[in-house]
mmCIF file with all atom_site columns, C-alpha atoms in Angstrom:
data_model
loop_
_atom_site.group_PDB
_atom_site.id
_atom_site.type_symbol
_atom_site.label_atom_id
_atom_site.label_alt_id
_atom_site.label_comp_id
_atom_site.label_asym_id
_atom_site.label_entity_id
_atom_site.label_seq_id
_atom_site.pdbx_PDB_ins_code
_atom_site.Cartn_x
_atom_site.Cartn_y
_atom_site.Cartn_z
_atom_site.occupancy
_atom_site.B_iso_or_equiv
_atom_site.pdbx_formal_charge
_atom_site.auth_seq_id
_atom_site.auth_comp_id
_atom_site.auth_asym_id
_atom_site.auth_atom_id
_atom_site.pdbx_PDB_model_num
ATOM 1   C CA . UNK A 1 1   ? 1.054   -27.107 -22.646 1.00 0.00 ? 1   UNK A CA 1
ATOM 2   C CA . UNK A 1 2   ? 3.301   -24.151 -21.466 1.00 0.00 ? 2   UNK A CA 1
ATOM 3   C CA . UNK A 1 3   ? 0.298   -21.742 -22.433 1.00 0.00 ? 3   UNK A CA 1
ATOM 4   C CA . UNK A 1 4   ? -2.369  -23.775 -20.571 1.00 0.00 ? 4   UNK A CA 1
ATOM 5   C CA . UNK A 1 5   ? -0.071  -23.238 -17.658 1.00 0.00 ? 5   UNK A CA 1
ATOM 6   C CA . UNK A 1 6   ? 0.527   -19.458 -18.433 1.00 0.00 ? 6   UNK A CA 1
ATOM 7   C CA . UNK A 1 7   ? -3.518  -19.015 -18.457 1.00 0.00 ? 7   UNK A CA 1
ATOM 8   C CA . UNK A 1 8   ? -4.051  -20.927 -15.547 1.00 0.00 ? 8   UNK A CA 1
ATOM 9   C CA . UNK A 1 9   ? -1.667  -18.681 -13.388 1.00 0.00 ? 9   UNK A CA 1
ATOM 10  C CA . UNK A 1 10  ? -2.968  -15.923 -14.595 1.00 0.00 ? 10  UNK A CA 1
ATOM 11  C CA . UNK A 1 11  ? -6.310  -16.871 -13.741 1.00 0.00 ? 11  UNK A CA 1
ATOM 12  C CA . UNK A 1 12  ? -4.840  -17.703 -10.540 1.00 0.00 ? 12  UNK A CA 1
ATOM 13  C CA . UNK A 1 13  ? -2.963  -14.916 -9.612  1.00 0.00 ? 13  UNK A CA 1
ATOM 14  C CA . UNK A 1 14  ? -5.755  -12.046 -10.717 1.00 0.00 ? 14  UNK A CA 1
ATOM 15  C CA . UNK A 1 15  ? -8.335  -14.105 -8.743  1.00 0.00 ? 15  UNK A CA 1
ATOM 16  C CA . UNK A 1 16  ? -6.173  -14.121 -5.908  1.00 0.00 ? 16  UNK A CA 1
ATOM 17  C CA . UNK A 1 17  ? -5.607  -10.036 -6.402  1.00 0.00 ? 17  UNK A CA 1
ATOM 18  C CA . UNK A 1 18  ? -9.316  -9.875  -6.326  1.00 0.00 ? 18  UNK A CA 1
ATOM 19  C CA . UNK A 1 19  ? -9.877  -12.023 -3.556  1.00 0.00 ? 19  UNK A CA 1
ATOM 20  C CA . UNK A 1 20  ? -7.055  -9.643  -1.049  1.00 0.00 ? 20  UNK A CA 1
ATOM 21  C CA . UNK A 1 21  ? -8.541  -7.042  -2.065  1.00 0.00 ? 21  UNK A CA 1
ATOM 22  C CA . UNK A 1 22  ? -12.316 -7.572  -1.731  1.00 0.00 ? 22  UNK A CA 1
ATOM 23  C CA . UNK A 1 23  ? -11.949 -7.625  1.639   1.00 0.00 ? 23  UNK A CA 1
ATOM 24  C CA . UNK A 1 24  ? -11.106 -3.881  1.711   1.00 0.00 ? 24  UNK A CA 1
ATOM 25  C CA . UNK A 1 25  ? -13.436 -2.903  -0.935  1.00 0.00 ? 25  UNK A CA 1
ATOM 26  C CA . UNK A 1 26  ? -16.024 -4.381  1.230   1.00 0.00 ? 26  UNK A CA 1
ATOM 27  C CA . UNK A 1 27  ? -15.057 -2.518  4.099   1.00 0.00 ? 27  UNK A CA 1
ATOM 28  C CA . UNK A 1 28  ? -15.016 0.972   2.173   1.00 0.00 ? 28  UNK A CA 1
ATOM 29  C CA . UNK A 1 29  ? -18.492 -0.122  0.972   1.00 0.00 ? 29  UNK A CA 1
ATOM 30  C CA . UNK A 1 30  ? -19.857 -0.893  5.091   1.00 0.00 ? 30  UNK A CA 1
ATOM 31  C CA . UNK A 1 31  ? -17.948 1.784   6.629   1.00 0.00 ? 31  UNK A CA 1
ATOM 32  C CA . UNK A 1 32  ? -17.093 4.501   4.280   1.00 0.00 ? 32  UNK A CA 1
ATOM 33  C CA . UNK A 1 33  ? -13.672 4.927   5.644   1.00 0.00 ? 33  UNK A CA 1
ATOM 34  C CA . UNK A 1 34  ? -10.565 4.379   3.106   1.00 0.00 ? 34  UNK A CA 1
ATOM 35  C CA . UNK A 1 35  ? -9.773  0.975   3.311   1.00 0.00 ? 35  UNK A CA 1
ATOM 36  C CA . UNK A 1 36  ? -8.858  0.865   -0.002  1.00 0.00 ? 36  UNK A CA 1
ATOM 37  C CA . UNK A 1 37  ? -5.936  2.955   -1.779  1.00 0.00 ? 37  UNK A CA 1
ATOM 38  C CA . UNK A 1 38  ? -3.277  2.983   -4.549  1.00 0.00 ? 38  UNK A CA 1
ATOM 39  C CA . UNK A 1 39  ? -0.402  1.597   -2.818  1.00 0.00 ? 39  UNK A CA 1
ATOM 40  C CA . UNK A 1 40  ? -2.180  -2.081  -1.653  1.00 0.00 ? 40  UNK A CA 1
ATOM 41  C CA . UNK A 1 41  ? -2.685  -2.966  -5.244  1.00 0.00 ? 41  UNK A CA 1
ATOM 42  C CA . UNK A 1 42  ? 0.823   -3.467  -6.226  1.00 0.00 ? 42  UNK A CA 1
ATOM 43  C CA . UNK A 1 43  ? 1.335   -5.045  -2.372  1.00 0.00 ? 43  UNK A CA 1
ATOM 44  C CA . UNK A 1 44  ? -1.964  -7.435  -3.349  1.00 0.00 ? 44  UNK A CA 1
ATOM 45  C CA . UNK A 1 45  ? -0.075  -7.917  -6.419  1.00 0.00 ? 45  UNK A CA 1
ATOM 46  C CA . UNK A 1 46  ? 3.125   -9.467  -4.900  1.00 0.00 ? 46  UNK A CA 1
ATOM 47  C CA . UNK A 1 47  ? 1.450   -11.368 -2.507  1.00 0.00 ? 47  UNK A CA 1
ATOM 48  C CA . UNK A 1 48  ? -0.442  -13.057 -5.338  1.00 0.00 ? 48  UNK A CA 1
ATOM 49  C CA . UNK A 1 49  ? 2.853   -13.066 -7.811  1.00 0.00 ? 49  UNK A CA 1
ATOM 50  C CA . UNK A 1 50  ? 5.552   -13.454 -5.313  1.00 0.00 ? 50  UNK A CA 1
ATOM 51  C CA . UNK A 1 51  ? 3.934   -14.652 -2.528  1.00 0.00 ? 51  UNK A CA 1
ATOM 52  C CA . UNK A 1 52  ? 7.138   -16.186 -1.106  1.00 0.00 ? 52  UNK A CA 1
ATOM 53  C CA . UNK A 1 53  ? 9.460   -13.652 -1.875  1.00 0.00 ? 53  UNK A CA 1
ATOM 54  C CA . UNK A 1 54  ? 11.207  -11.984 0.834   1.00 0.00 ? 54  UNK A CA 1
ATOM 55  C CA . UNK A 1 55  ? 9.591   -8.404  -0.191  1.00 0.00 ? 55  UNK A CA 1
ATOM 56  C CA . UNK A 1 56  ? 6.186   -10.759 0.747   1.00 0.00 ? 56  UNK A CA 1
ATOM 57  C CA . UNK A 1 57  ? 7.070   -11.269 4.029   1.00 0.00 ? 57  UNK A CA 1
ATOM 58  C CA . UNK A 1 58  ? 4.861   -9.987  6.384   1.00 0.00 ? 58  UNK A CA 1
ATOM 59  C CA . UNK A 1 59  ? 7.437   -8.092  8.461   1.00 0.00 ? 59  UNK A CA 1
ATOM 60  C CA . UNK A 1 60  ? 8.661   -6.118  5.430   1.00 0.00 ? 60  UNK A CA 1
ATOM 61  C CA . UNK A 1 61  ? 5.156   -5.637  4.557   1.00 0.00 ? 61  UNK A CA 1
ATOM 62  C CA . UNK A 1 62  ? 3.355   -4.281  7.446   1.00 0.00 ? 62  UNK A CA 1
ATOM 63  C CA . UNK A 1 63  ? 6.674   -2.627  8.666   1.00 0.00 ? 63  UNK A CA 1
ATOM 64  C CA . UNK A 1 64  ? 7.516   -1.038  5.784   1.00 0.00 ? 64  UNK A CA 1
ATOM 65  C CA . UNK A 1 65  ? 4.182   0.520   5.185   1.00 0.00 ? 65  UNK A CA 1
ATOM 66  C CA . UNK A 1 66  ? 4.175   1.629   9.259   1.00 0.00 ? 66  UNK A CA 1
ATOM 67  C CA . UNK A 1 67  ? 7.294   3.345   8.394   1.00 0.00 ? 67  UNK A CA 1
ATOM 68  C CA . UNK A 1 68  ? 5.962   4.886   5.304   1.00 0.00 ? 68  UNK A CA 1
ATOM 69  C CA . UNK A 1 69  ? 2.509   6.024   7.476   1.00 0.00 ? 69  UNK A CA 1
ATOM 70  C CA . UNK A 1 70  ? 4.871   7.544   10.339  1.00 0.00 ? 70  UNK A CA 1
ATOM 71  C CA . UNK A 1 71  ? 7.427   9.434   7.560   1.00 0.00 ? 71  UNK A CA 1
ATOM 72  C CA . UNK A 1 72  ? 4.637   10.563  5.786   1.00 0.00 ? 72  UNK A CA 1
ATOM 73  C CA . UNK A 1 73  ? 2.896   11.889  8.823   1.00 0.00 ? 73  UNK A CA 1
ATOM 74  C CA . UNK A 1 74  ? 5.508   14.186  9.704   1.00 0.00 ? 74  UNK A CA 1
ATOM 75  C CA . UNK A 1 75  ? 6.638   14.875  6.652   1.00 0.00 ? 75  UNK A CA 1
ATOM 76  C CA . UNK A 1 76  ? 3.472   16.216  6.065   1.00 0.00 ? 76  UNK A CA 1
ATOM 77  C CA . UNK A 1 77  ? 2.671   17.980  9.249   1.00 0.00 ? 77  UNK A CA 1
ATOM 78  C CA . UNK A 1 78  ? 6.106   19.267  9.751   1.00 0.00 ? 78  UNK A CA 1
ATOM 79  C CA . UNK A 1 79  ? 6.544   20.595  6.032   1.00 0.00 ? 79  UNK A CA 1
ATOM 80  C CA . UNK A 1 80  ? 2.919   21.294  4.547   1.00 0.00 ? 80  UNK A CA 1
ATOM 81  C CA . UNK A 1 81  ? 0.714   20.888  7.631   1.00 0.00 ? 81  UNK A CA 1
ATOM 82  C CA . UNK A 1 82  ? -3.057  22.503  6.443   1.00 0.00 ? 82  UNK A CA 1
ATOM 83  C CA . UNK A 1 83  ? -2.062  22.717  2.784   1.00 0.00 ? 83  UNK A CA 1
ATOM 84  C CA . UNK A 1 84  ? -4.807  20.416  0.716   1.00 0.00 ? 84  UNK A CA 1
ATOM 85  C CA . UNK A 1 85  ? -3.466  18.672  -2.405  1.00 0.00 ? 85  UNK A CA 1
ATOM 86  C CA . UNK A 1 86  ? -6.184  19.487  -5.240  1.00 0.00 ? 86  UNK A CA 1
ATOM 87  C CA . UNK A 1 87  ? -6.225  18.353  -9.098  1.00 0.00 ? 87  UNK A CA 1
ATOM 88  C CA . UNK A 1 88  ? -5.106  21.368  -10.002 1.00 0.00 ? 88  UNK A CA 1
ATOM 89  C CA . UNK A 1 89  ? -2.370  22.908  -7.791  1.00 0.00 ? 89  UNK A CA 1
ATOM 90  C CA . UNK A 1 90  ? -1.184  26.530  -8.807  1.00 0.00 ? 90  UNK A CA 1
ATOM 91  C CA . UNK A 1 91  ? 2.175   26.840  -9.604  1.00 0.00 ? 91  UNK A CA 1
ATOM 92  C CA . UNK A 1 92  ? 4.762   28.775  -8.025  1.00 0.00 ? 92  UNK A CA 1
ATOM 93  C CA . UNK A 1 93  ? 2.801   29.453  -4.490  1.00 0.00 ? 93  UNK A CA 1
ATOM 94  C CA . UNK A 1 94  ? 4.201   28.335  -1.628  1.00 0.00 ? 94  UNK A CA 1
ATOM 95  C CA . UNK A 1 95  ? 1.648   25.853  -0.482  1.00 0.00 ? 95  UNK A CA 1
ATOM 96  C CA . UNK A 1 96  ? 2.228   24.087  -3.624  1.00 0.00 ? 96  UNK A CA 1
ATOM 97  C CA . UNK A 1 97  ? 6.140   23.601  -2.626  1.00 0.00 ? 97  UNK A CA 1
ATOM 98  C CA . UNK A 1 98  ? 5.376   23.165  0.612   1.00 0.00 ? 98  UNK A CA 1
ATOM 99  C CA . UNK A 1 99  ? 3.109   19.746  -0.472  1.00 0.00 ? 99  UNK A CA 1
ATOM 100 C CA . UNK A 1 100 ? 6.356   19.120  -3.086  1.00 0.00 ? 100 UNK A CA 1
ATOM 101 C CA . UNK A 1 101 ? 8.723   19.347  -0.072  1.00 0.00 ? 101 UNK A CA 1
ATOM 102 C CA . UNK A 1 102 ? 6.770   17.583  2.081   1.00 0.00 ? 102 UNK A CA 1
ATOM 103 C CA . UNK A 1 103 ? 6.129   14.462  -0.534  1.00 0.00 ? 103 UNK A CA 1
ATOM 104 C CA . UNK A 1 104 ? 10.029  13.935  -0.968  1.00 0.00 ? 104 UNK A CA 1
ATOM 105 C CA . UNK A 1 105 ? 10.981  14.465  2.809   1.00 0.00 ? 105 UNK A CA 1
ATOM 106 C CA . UNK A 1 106 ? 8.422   11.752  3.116   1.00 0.00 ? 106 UNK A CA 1
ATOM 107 C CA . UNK A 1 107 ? 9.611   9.657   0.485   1.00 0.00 ? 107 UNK A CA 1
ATOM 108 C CA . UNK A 1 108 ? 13.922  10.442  1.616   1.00 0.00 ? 108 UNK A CA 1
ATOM 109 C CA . UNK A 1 109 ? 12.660  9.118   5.564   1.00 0.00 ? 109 UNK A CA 1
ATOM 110 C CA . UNK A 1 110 ? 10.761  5.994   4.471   1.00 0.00 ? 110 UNK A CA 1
ATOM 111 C CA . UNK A 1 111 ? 13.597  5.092   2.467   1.00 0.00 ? 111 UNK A CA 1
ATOM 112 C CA . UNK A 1 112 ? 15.843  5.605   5.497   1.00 0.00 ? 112 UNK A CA 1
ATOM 113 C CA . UNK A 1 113 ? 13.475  3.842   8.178   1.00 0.00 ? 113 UNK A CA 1
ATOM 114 C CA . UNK A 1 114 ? 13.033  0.722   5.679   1.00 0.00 ? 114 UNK A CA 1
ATOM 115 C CA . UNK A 1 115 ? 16.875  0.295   5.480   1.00 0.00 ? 115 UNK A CA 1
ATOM 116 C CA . UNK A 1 116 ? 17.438  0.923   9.057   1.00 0.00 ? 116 UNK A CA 1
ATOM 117 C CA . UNK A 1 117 ? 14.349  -1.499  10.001  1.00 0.00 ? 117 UNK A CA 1
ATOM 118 C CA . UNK A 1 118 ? 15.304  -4.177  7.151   1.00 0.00 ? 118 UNK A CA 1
ATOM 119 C CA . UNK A 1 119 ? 11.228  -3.554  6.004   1.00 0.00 ? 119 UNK A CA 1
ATOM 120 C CA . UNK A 1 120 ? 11.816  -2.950  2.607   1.00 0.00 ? 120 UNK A CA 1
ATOM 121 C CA . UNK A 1 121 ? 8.975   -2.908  0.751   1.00 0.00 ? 121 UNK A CA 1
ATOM 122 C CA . UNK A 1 122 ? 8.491   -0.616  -2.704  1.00 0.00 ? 122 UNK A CA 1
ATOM 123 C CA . UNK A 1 123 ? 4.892   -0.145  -1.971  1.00 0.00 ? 123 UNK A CA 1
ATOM 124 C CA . UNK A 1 124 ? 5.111   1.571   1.272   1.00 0.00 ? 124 UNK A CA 1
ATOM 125 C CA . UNK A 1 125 ? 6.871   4.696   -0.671  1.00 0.00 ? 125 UNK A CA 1
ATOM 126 C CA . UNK A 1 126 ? 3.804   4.959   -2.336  1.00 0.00 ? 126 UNK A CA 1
ATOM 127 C CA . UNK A 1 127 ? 1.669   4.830   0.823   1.00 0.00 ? 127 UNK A CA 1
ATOM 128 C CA . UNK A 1 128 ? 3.762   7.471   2.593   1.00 0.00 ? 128 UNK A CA 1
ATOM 129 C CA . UNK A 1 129 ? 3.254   9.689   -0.689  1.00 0.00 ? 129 UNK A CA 1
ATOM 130 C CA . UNK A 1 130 ? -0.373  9.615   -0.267  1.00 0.00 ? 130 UNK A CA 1
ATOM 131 C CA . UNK A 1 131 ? 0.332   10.668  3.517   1.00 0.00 ? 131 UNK A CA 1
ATOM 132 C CA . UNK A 1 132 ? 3.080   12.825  3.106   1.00 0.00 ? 132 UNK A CA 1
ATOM 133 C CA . UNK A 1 133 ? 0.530   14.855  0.254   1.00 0.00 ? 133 UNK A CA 1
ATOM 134 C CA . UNK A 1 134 ? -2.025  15.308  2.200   1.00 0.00 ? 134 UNK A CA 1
ATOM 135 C CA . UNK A 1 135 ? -4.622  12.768  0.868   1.00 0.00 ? 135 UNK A CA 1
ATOM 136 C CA . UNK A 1 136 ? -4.932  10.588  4.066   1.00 0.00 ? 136 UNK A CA 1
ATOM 137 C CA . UNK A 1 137 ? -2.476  12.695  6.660   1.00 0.00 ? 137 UNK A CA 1
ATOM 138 C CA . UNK A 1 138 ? -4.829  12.252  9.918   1.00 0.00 ? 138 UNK A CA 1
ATOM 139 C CA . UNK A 1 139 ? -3.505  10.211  12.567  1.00 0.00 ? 139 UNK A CA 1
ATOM 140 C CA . UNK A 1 140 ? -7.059  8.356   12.486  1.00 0.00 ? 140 UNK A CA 1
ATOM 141 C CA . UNK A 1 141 ? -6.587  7.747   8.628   1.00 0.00 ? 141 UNK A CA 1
ATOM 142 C CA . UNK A 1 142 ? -2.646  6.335   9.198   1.00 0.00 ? 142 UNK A CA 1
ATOM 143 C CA . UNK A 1 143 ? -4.115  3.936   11.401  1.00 0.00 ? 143 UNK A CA 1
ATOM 144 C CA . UNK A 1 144 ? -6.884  3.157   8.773   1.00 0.00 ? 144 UNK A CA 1
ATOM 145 C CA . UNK A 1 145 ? -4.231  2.579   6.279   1.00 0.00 ? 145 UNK A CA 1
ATOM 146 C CA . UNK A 1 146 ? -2.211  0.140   8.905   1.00 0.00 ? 146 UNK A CA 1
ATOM 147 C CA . UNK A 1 147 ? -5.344  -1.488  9.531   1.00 0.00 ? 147 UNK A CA 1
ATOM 148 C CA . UNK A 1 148 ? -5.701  -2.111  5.805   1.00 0.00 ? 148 UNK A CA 1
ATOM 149 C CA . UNK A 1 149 ? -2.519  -3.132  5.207   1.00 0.00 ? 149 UNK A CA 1
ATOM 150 C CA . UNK A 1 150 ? -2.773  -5.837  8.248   1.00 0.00 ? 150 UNK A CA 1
ATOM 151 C CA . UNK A 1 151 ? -6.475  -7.079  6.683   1.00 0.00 ? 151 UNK A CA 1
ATOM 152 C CA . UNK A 1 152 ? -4.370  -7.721  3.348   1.00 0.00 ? 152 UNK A CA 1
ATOM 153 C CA . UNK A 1 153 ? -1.479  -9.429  5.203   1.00 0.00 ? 153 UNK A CA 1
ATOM 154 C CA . UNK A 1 154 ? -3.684  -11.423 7.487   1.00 0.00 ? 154 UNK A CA 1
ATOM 155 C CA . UNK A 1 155 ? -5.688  -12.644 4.295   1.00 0.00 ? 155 UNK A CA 1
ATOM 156 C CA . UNK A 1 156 ? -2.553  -13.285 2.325   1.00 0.00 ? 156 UNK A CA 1
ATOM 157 C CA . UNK A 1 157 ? -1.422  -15.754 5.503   1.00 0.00 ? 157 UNK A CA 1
ATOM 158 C CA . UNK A 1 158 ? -4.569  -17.165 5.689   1.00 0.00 ? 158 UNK A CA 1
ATOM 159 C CA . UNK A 1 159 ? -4.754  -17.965 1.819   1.00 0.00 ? 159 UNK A CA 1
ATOM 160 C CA . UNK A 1 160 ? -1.102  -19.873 2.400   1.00 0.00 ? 160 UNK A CA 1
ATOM 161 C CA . UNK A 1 161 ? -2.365  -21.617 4.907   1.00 0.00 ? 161 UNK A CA 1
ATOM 162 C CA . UNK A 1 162 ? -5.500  -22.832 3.069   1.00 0.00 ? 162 UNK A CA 1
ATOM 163 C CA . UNK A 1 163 ? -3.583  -23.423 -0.290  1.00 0.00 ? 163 UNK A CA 1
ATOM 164 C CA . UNK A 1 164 ? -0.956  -25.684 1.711   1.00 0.00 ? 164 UNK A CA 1
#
């Protein structure tokens, strides 16, 4: 019995992943814009697993990703503005610290901002790495990300509200 209920929440809770996140992937697909990056899986992932836990809630969520877009932005302009993050960085130059810098100043002020704000939310240090790197540092592509993550939060309310 136990395992039926083990498969069945499974099921449940990977369809639900794929559900948030089709949405985005959609989006990508129509628009080509980046609707879709590595930090809303693991937020897609507790809103399926832990949907009621307080690092859920939709505050924490959407303000602690807004604080990791904002620290990441001027981390990154501040610190390693025009530097590109490649594959293959060389070692030892100064652009490469500069994008090293830049990703832990990021990382050190969305920490900060989430305990000052009470947004907690693990996730949003990875989405203010991918800002505070370079991969998605335009103001037009932090509002692309805080657009995605308030698609995802609007569909994980919605699903509550259908579910009961």
């Amino acid at each position: 019995m136990r395992r039926t209920q083990q498969r069945r929440a499974w099921l449940r809770e990977s369809g639900r992943v794929g559900a948030l996140l089709s949405v985005l992937g959609a989006l990508v697909w129509f628009s080509g814009l980046p609707f879709l990056f590595p930090s809303l899986g693991p937020t897609a992932y507790l809103y399926a697993t832990r949907p009621s836990a307080p690092t859920s809630a939709a505050r924490r969520v959407v303000g602690g990703h807004a604080v990791g877009v904002v620290a990441g932005l001027l981390a990154y302009h501040a610190v390693a503005g025009g530097v590109v993050f490649t594959a293959a960085m060389t070692p030892t130059t100064v652009g490469t610290l500069r994008l090293a810098a830049s990703g832990v100043v990021a990382v050190v002020l969305t920490t900060a901002g989430m305990i000052a704000t009470d947004t907690g939310h693990a996730p949003a240090c990875a989405t203010t790495l991918i800002v505070g790197l370079g991969i998605l540092s335009k103001p037009m592509e932090g509002a692309i990300v805080l657009l995605a993550v308030g698609v995802l939060t609007a569909e994980h309310e919605l699903l509550g509200h259908l579910r009961g």
